[in-house]
mmCIF file of C-alpha atoms in Angstrom:
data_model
loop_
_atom_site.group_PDB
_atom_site.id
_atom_site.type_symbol
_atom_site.label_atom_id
_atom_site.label_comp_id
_atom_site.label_asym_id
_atom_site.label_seq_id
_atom_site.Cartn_x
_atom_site.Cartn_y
_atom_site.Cartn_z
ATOM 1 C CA UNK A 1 -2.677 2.276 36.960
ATOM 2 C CA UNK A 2 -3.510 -0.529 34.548
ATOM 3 C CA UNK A 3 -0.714 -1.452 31.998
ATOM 4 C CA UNK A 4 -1.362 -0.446 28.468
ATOM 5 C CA UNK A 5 -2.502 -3.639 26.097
ATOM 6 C CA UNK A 6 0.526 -4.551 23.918
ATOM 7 C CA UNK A 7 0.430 -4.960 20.306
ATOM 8 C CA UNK A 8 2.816 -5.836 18.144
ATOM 9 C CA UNK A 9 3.276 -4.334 14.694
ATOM 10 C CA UNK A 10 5.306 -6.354 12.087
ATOM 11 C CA UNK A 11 7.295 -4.358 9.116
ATOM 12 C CA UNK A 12 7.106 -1.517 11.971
ATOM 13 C CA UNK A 13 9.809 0.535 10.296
ATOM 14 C CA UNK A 14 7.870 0.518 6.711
ATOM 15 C CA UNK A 15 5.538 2.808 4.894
ATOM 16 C CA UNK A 16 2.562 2.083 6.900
ATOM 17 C CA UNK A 17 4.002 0.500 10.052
ATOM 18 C CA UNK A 18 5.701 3.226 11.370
ATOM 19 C CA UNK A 19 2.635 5.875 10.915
ATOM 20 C CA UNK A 20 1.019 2.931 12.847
ATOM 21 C CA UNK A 21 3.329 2.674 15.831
ATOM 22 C CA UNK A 22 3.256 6.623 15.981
ATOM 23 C CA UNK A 23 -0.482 6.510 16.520
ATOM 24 C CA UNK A 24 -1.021 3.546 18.571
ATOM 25 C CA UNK A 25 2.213 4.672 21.281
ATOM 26 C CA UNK A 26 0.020 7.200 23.178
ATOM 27 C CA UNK A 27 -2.726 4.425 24.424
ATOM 28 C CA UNK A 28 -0.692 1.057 23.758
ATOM 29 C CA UNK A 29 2.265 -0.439 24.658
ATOM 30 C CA UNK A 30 4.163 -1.412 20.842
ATOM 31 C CA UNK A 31 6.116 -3.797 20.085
ATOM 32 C CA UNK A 32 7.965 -3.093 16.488
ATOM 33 C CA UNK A 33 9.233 -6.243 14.751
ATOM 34 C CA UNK A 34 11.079 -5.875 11.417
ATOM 35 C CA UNK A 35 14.251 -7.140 9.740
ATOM 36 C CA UNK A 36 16.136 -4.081 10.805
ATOM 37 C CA UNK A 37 15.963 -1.379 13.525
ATOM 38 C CA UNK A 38 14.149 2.002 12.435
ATOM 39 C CA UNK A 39 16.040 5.404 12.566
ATOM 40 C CA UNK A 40 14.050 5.957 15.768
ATOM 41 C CA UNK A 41 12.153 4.301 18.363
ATOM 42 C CA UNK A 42 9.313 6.280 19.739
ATOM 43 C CA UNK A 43 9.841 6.860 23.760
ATOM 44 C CA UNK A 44 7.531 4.380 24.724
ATOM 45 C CA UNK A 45 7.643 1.477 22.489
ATOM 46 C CA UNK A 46 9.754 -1.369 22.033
ATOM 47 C CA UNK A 47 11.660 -2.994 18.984
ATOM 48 C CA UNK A 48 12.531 -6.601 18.750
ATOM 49 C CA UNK A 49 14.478 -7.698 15.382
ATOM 50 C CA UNK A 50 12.677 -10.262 13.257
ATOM 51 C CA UNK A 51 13.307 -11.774 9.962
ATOM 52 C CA UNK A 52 9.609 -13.146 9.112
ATOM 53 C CA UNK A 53 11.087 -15.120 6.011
ATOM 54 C CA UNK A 54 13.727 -17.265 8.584
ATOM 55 C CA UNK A 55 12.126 -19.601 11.548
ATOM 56 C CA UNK A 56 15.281 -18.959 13.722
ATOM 57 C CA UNK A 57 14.623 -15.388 13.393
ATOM 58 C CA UNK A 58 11.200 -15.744 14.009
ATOM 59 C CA UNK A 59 11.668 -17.812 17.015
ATOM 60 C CA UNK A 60 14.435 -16.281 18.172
ATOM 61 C CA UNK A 61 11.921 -12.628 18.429
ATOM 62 C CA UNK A 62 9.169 -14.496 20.086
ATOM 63 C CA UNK A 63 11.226 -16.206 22.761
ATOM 64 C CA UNK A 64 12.618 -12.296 23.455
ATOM 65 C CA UNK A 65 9.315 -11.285 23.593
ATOM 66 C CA UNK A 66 8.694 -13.924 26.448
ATOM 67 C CA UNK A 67 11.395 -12.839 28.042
ATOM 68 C CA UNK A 68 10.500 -9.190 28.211
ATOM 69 C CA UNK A 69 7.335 -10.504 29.722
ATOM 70 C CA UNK A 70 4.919 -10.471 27.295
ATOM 71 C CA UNK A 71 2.101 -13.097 27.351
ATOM 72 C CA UNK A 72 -0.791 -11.344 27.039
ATOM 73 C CA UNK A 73 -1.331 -9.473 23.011
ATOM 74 C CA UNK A 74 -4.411 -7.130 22.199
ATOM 75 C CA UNK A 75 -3.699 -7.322 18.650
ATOM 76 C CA UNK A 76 -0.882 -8.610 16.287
ATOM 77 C CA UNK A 77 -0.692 -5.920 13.413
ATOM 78 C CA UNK A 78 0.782 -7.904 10.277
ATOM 79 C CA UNK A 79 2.497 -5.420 7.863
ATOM 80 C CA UNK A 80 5.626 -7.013 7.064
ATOM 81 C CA UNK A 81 5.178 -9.001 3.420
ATOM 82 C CA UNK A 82 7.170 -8.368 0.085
ATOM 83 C CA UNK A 83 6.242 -6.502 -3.184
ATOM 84 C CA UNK A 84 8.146 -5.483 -6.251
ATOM 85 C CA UNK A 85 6.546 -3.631 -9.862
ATOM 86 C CA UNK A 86 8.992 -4.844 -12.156
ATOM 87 C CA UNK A 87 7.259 -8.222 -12.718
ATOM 88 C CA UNK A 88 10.229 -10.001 -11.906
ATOM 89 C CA UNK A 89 9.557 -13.636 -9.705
ATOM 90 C CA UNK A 90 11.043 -13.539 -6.087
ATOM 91 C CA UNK A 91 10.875 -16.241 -3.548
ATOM 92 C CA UNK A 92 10.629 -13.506 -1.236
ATOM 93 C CA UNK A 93 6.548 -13.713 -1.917
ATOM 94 C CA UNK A 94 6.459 -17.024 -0.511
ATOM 95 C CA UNK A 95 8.831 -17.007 1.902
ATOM 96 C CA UNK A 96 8.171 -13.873 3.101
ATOM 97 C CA UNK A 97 4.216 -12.694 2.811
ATOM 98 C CA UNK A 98 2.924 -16.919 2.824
ATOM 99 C CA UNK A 99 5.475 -18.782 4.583
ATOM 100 C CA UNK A 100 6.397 -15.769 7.037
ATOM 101 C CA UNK A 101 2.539 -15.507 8.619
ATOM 102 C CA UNK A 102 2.184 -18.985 8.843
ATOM 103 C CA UNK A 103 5.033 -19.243 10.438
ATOM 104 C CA UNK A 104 4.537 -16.315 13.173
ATOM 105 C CA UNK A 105 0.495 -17.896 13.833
ATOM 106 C CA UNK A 106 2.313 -20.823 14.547
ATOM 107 C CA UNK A 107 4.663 -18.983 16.955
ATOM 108 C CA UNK A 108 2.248 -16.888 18.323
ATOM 109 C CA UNK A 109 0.294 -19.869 19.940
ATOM 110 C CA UNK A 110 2.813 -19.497 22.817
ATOM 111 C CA UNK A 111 0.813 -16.473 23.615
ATOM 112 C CA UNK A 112 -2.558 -15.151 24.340
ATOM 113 C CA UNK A 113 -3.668 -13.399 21.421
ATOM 114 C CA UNK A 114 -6.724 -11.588 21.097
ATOM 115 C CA UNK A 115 -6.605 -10.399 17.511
ATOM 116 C CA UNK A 116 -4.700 -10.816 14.236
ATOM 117 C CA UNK A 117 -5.168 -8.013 11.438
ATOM 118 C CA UNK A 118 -3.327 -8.838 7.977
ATOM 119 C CA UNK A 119 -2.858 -6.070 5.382
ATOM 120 C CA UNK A 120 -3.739 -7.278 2.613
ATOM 121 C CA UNK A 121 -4.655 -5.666 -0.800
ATOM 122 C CA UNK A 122 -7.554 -4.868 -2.634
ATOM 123 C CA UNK A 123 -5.922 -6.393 -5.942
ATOM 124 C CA UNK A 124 -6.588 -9.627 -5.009
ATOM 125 C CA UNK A 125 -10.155 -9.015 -6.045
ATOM 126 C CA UNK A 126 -11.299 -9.287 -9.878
ATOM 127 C CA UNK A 127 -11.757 -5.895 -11.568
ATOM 128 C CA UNK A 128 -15.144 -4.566 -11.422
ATOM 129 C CA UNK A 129 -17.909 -4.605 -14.474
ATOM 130 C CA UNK A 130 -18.837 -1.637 -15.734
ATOM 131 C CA UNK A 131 -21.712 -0.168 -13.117
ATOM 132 C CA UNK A 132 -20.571 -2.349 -10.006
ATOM 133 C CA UNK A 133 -18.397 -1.801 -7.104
ATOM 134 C CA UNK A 134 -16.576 -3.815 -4.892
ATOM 135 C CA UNK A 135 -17.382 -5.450 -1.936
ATOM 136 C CA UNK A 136 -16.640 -8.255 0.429
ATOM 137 C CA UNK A 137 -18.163 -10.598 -1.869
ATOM 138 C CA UNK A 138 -16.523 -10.163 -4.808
ATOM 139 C CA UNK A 139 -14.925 -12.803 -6.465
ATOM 140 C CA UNK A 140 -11.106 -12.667 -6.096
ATOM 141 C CA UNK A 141 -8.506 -12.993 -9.187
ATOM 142 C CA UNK A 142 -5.134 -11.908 -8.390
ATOM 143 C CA UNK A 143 -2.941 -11.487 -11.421
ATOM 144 C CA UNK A 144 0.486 -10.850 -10.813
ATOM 145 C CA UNK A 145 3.173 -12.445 -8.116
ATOM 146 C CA UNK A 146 2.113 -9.571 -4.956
ATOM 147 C CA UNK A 147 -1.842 -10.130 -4.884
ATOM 148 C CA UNK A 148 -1.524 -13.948 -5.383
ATOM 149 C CA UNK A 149 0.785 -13.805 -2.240
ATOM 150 C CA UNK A 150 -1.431 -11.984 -0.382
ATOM 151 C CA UNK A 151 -4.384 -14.487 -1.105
ATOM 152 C CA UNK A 152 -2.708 -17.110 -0.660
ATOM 153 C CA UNK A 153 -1.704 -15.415 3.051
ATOM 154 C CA UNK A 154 -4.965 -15.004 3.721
ATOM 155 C CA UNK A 155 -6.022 -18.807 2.716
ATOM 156 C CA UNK A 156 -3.047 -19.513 5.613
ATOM 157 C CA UNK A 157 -4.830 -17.292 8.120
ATOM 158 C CA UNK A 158 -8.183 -18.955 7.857
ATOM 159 C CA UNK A 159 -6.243 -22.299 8.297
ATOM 160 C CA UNK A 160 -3.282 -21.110 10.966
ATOM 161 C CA UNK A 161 -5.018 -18.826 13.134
ATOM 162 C CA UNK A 162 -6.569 -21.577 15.303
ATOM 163 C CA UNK A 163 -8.092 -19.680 18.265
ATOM 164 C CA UNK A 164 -7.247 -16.192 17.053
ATOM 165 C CA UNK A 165 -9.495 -13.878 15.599
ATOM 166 C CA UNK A 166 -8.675 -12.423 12.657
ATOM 167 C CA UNK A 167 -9.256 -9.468 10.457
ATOM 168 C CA UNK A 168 -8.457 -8.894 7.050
ATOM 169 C CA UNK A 169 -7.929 -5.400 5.768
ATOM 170 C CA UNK A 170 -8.238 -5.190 1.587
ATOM 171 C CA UNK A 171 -6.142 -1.626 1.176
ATOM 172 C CA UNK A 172 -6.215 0.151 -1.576
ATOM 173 C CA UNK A 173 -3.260 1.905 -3.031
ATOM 174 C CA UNK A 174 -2.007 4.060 0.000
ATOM 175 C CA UNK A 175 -0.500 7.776 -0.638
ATOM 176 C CA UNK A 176 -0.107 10.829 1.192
ATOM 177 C CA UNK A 177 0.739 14.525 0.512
ATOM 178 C CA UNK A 178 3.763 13.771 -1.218
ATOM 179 C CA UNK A 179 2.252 11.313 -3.156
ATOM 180 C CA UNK A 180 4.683 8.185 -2.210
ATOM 181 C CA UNK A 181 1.709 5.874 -3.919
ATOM 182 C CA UNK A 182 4.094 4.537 -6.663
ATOM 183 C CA UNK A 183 1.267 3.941 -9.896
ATOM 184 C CA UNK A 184 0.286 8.085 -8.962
ATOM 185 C CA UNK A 185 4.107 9.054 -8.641
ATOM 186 C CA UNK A 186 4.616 7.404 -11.520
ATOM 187 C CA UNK A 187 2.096 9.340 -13.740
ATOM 188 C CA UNK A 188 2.733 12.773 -12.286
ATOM 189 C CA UNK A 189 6.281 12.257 -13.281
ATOM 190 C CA UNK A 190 5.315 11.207 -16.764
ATOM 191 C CA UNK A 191 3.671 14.478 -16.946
ATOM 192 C CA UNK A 192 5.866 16.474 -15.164
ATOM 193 C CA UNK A 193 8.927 15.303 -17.616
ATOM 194 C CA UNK A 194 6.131 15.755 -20.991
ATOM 195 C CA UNK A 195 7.179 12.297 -21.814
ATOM 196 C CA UNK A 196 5.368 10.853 -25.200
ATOM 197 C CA UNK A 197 3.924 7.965 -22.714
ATOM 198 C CA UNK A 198 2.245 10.506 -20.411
ATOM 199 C CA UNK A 199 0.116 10.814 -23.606
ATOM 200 C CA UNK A 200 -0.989 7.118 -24.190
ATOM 201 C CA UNK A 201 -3.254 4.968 -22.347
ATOM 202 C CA UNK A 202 -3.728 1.142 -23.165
ATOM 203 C CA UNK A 203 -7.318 0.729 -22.643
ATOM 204 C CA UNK A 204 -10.531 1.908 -21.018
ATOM 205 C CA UNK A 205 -9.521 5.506 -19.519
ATOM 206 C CA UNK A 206 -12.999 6.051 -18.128
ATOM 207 C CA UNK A 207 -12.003 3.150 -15.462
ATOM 208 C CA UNK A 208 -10.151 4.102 -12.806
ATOM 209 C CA UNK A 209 -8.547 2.285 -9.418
ATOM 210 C CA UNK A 210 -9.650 3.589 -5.796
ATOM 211 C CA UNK A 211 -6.558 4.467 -3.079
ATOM 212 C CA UNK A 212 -7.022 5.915 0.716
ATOM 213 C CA UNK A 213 -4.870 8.112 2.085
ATOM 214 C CA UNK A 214 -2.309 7.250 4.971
ATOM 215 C CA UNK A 215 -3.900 8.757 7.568
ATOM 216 C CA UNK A 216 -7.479 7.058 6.798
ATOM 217 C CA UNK A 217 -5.470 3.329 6.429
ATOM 218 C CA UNK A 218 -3.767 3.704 9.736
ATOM 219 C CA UNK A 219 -7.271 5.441 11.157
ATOM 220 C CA UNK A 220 -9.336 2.220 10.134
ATOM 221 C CA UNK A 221 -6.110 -0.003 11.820
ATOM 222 C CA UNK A 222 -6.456 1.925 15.016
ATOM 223 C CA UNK A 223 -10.405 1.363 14.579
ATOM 224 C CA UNK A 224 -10.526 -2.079 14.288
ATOM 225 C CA UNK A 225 -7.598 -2.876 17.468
ATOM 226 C CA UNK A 226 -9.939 -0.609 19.466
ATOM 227 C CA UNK A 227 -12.931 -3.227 18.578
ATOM 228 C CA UNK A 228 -11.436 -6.250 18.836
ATOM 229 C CA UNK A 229 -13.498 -7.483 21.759
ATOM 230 C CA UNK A 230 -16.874 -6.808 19.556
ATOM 231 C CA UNK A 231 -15.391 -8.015 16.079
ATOM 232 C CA UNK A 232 -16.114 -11.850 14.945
ATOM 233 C CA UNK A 233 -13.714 -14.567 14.862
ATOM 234 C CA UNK A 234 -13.476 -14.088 11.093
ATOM 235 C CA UNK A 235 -14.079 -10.536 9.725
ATOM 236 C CA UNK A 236 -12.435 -8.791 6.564
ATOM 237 C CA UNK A 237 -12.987 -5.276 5.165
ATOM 238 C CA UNK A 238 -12.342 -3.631 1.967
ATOM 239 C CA UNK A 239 -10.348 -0.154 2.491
ATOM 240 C CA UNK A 240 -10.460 2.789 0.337
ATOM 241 C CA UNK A 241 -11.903 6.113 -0.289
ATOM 242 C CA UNK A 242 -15.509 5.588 -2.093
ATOM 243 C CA UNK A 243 -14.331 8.574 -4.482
ATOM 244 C CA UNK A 244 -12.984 7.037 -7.800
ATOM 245 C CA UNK A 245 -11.236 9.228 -10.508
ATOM 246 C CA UNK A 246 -10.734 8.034 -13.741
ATOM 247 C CA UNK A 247 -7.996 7.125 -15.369
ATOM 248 C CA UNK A 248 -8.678 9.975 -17.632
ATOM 249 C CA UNK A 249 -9.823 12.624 -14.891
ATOM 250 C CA UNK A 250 -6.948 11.657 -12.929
ATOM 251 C CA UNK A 251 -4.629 12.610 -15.940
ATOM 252 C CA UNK A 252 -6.491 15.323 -17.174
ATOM 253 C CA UNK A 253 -6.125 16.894 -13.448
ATOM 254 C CA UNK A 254 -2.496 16.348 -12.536
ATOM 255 C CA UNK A 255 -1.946 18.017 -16.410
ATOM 256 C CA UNK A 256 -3.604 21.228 -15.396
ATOM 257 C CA UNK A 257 -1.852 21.391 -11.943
ATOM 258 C CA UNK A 258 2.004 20.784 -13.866
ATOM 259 C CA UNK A 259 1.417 22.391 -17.001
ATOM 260 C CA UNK A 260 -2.109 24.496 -16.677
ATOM 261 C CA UNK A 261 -3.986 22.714 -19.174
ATOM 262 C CA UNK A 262 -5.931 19.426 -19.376
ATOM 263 C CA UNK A 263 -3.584 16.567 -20.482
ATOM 264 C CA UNK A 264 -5.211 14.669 -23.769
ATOM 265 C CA UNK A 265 -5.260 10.888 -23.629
ATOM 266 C CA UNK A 266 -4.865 9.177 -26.466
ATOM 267 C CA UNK A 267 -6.053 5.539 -26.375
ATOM 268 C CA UNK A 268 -4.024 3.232 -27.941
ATOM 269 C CA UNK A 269 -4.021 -0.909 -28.636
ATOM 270 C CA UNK A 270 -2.588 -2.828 -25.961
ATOM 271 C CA UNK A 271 -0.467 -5.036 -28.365
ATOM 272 C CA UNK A 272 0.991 -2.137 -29.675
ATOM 273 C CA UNK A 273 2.074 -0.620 -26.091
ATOM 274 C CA UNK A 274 3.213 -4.249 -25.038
ATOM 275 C CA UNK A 275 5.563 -3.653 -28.134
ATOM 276 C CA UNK A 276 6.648 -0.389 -27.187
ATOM 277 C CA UNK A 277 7.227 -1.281 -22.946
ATOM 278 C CA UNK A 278 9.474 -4.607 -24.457
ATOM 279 C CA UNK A 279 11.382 -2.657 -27.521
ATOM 280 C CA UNK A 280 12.019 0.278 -24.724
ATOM 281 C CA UNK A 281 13.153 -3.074 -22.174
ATOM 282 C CA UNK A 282 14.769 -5.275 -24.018
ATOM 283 C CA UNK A 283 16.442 -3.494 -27.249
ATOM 284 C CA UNK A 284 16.882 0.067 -25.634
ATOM 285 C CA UNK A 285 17.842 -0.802 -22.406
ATOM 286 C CA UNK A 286 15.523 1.827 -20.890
ATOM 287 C CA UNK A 287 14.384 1.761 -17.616
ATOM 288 C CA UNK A 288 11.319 2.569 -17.877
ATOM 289 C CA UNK A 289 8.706 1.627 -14.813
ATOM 290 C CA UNK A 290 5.617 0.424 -17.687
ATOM 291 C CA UNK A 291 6.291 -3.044 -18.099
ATOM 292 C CA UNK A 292 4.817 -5.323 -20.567
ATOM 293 C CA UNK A 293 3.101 -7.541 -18.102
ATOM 294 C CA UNK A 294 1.621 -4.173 -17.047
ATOM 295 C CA UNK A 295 -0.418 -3.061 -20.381
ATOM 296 C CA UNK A 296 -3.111 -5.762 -19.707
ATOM 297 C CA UNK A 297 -3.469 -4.129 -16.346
ATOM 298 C CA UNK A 298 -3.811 -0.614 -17.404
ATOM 299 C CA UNK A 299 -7.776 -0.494 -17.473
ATOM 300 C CA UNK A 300 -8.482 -2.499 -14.446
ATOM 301 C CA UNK A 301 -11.661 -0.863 -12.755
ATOM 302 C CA UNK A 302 -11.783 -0.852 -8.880
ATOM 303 C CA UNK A 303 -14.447 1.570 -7.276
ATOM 304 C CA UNK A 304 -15.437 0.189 -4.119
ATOM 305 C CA UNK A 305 -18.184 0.017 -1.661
ATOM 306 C CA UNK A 306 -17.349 0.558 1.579
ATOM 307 C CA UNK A 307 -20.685 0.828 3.396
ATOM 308 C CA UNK A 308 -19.203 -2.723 5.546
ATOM 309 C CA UNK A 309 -16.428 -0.671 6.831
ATOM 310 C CA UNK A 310 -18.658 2.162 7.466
ATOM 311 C CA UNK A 311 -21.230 0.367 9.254
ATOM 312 C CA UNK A 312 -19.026 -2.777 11.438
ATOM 313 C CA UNK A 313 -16.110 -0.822 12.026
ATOM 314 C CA UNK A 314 -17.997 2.927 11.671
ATOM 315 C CA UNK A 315 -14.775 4.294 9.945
ATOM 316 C CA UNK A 316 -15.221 6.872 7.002
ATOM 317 C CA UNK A 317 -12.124 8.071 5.348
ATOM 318 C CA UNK A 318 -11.306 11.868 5.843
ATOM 319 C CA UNK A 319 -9.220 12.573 2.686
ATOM 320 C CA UNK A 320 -10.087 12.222 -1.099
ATOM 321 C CA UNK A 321 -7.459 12.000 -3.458
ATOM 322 C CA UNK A 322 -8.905 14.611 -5.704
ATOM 323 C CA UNK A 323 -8.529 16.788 -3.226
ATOM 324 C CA UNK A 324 -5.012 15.841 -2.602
ATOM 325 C CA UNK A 325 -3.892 16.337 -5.866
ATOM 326 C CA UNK A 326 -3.100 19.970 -5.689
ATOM 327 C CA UNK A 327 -0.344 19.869 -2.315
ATOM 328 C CA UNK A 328 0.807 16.943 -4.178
ATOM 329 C CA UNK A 329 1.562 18.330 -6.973
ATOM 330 C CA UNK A 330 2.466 22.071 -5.262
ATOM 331 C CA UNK A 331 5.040 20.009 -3.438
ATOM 332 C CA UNK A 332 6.927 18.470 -6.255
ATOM 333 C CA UNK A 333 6.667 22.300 -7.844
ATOM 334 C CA UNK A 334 7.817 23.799 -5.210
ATOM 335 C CA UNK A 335 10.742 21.429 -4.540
ATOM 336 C CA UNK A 336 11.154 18.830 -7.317
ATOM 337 C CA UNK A 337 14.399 17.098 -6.095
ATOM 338 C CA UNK A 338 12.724 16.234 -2.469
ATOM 339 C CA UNK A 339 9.631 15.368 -4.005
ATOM 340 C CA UNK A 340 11.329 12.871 -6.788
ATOM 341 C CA UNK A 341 13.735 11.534 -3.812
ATOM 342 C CA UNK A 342 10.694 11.127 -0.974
ATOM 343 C CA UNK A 343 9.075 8.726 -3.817
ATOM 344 C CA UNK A 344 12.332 6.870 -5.037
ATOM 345 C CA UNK A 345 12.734 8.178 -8.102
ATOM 346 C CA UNK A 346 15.407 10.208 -9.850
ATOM 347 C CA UNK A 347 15.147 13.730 -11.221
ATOM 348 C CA UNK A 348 16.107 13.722 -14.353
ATOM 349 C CA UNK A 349 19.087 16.387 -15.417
ATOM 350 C CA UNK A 350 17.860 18.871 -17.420
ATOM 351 C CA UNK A 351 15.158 19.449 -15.012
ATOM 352 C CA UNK A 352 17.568 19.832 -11.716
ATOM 353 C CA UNK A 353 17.153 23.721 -11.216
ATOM 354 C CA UNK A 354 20.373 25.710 -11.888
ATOM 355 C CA UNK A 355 21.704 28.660 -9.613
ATOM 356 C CA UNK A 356 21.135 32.188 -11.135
ATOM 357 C CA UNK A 357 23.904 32.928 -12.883
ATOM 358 C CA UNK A 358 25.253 37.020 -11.635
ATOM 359 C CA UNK A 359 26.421 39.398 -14.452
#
């Protein structure tokens, strides 16, 4: 019996990585590579531990990887790369998402590669006009510290990759059935809570920002692995469900699934919520996740075109998000402390459910 090809999947034991080790195990042998060991390895893969933002650790996993007798790769699955919403500079972006592919392309020479897919996002592009839609030839114009990481990734791919093909997967924002999509978690617990912001929006609320659902993200991954041997030397691909709600619709809906009724949006000026987001920062000490930086953000406008991915890679996403909404939001009804803990937030006290209290 032929031996499985082996592909290794960097940041194997995050979000996406470990949905795509799950569904690449049956008909591949993985290789996992992250900073630390997962809960569990899947009978049938293989973990090495690999700190992408260190060389030693980076050439300390690929020499293990020789040993274990790997030489040929089908496909090199790069996940791993840092992110963080509060705004906040990190060398981890360079270190990590820039400094950490070059630096395993460079490593990866030892080895015969025949593919390298990056993850990258689809906020590296420039927001859309009103009346267009995305595609592969839109302009980029990353804004904030995670999509100018990720372009400036990609610009080291093109450069590093020597021999290797390479494909570049735009994602949209990623969720699932419990939401775990942090801008959507976000809002639904605005609602959920009635706070005053849940009411307010800083701009154009008929925009709205596409997202793709787990399942179709790790789909399109297992898609374009199984192609590699018909895909270019250079190919990239924007990812994400052609459905867009508005900012507006999207609120309106998630009101009516919490509360029962549509959930008004009042538009208000963006220097006025900058105020608010630093007074609530800075003076109040409030935690609150809408950041200043964030307000000029708000309106962005990302539909997309996928017919590229449809017709290159013939993947169509399954899910919609409108669709989604109401298990999303049945599961954080249904149990609100698993649903507030599964997407890293805290339940707030008064709405932790007290035992009955028997006369």
């Amino acid at each position: 019996m032929e031996a499985r090809p082996t592909v290794l999947v960097t940041g194997s034991a995050g979000f996406i990585g470990a949905r795509v080790v799950e569904a690449l195990q049956p008909d591949y042998r993985v290789i996992g590579l992250d900073i630390q060991r997962p809960p569990q390895v899947l009978r049938g893969t293989d973990f090495v531990a690999c700190d992408l933002s260190r060389r030693d650790s980076t050439d300390e996993a690929l020499a293990t990887l020789a040993e274990r007798g790997v030489g040929r790769i089908a496909s090199v699955v790069h996940l791993a790369a840092y992110y963080d919403f509060s705004g906040k500079p990190s060398p981890l972006y360079q270190a990590l998402t820039v400094d950490g592919t070059e630096r395993l392309l460079r490593g990866l020479r030892d080895f015969e590669v025949e593919q390298f897919v990056f993850s990258s996002s689809l906020l590296v592009l420039k927001p859309a006009r009103a009346g267009e839609r995305l595609t592969e030839q839109s302009p980029v114009e990353p804004t904030w510290d995670y999509p100018r990481s990720k372009i400036e990734a990609e610009a080291v791919i093109a450069q590093a990759r020597g021999p290797i093909p390479a494909v570049v997967l735009r994602l949209a924002g990623v969720y699932t059935d419990d939401c775990q999509c942090i801008p959507i978690a976000q809002q639904i617990a605005r609602i959920h809570q009635m706070e005053l912001e849940s009411y307010l929006f800083p701009g154009d609320a008929t925009h709205g920002q596409a997202f793709v659902h787990l399942d179709d993200a790790v789909a399109c991954i297992r898609r374009v692995i199984d192609l590699r041997n018909t895909l270019g030397a250079e190919e990239g691909f924007l990812i994400a469900e052609p459905d867009l709600m508005s900012y507006s619709e999207l609120q309106d809906r998630i009101g009516e699934l919490l509360h029962g009724k549509a959930w008004p949006t009042l538009r208000i000026p963006k220097v006025v919520a900058k105020a608010g987001a630093w007074v609530e920062e800075k003076l109040l000490g409030d935690a609150s996740f809408i950041k200043p930086w964030m307000v000029d953000l708000a309106d962005a406008h990302y539909p997309v075109d996928i017919s590229h991915a449809r017709a290159r890679l013939q993947w169509e996403p399954r899910h919609r998000l409108r669709d989604a909404l109401p298990e999303m939001v049945a599961r954080l009804k249904r149990d609100p402390a698993s649903w507030y803990r599964k997407n890293k937030m805290t339940l707030p006290e008064r709405l932790v459910r007290k035992p009955p209290v028997h006369a």
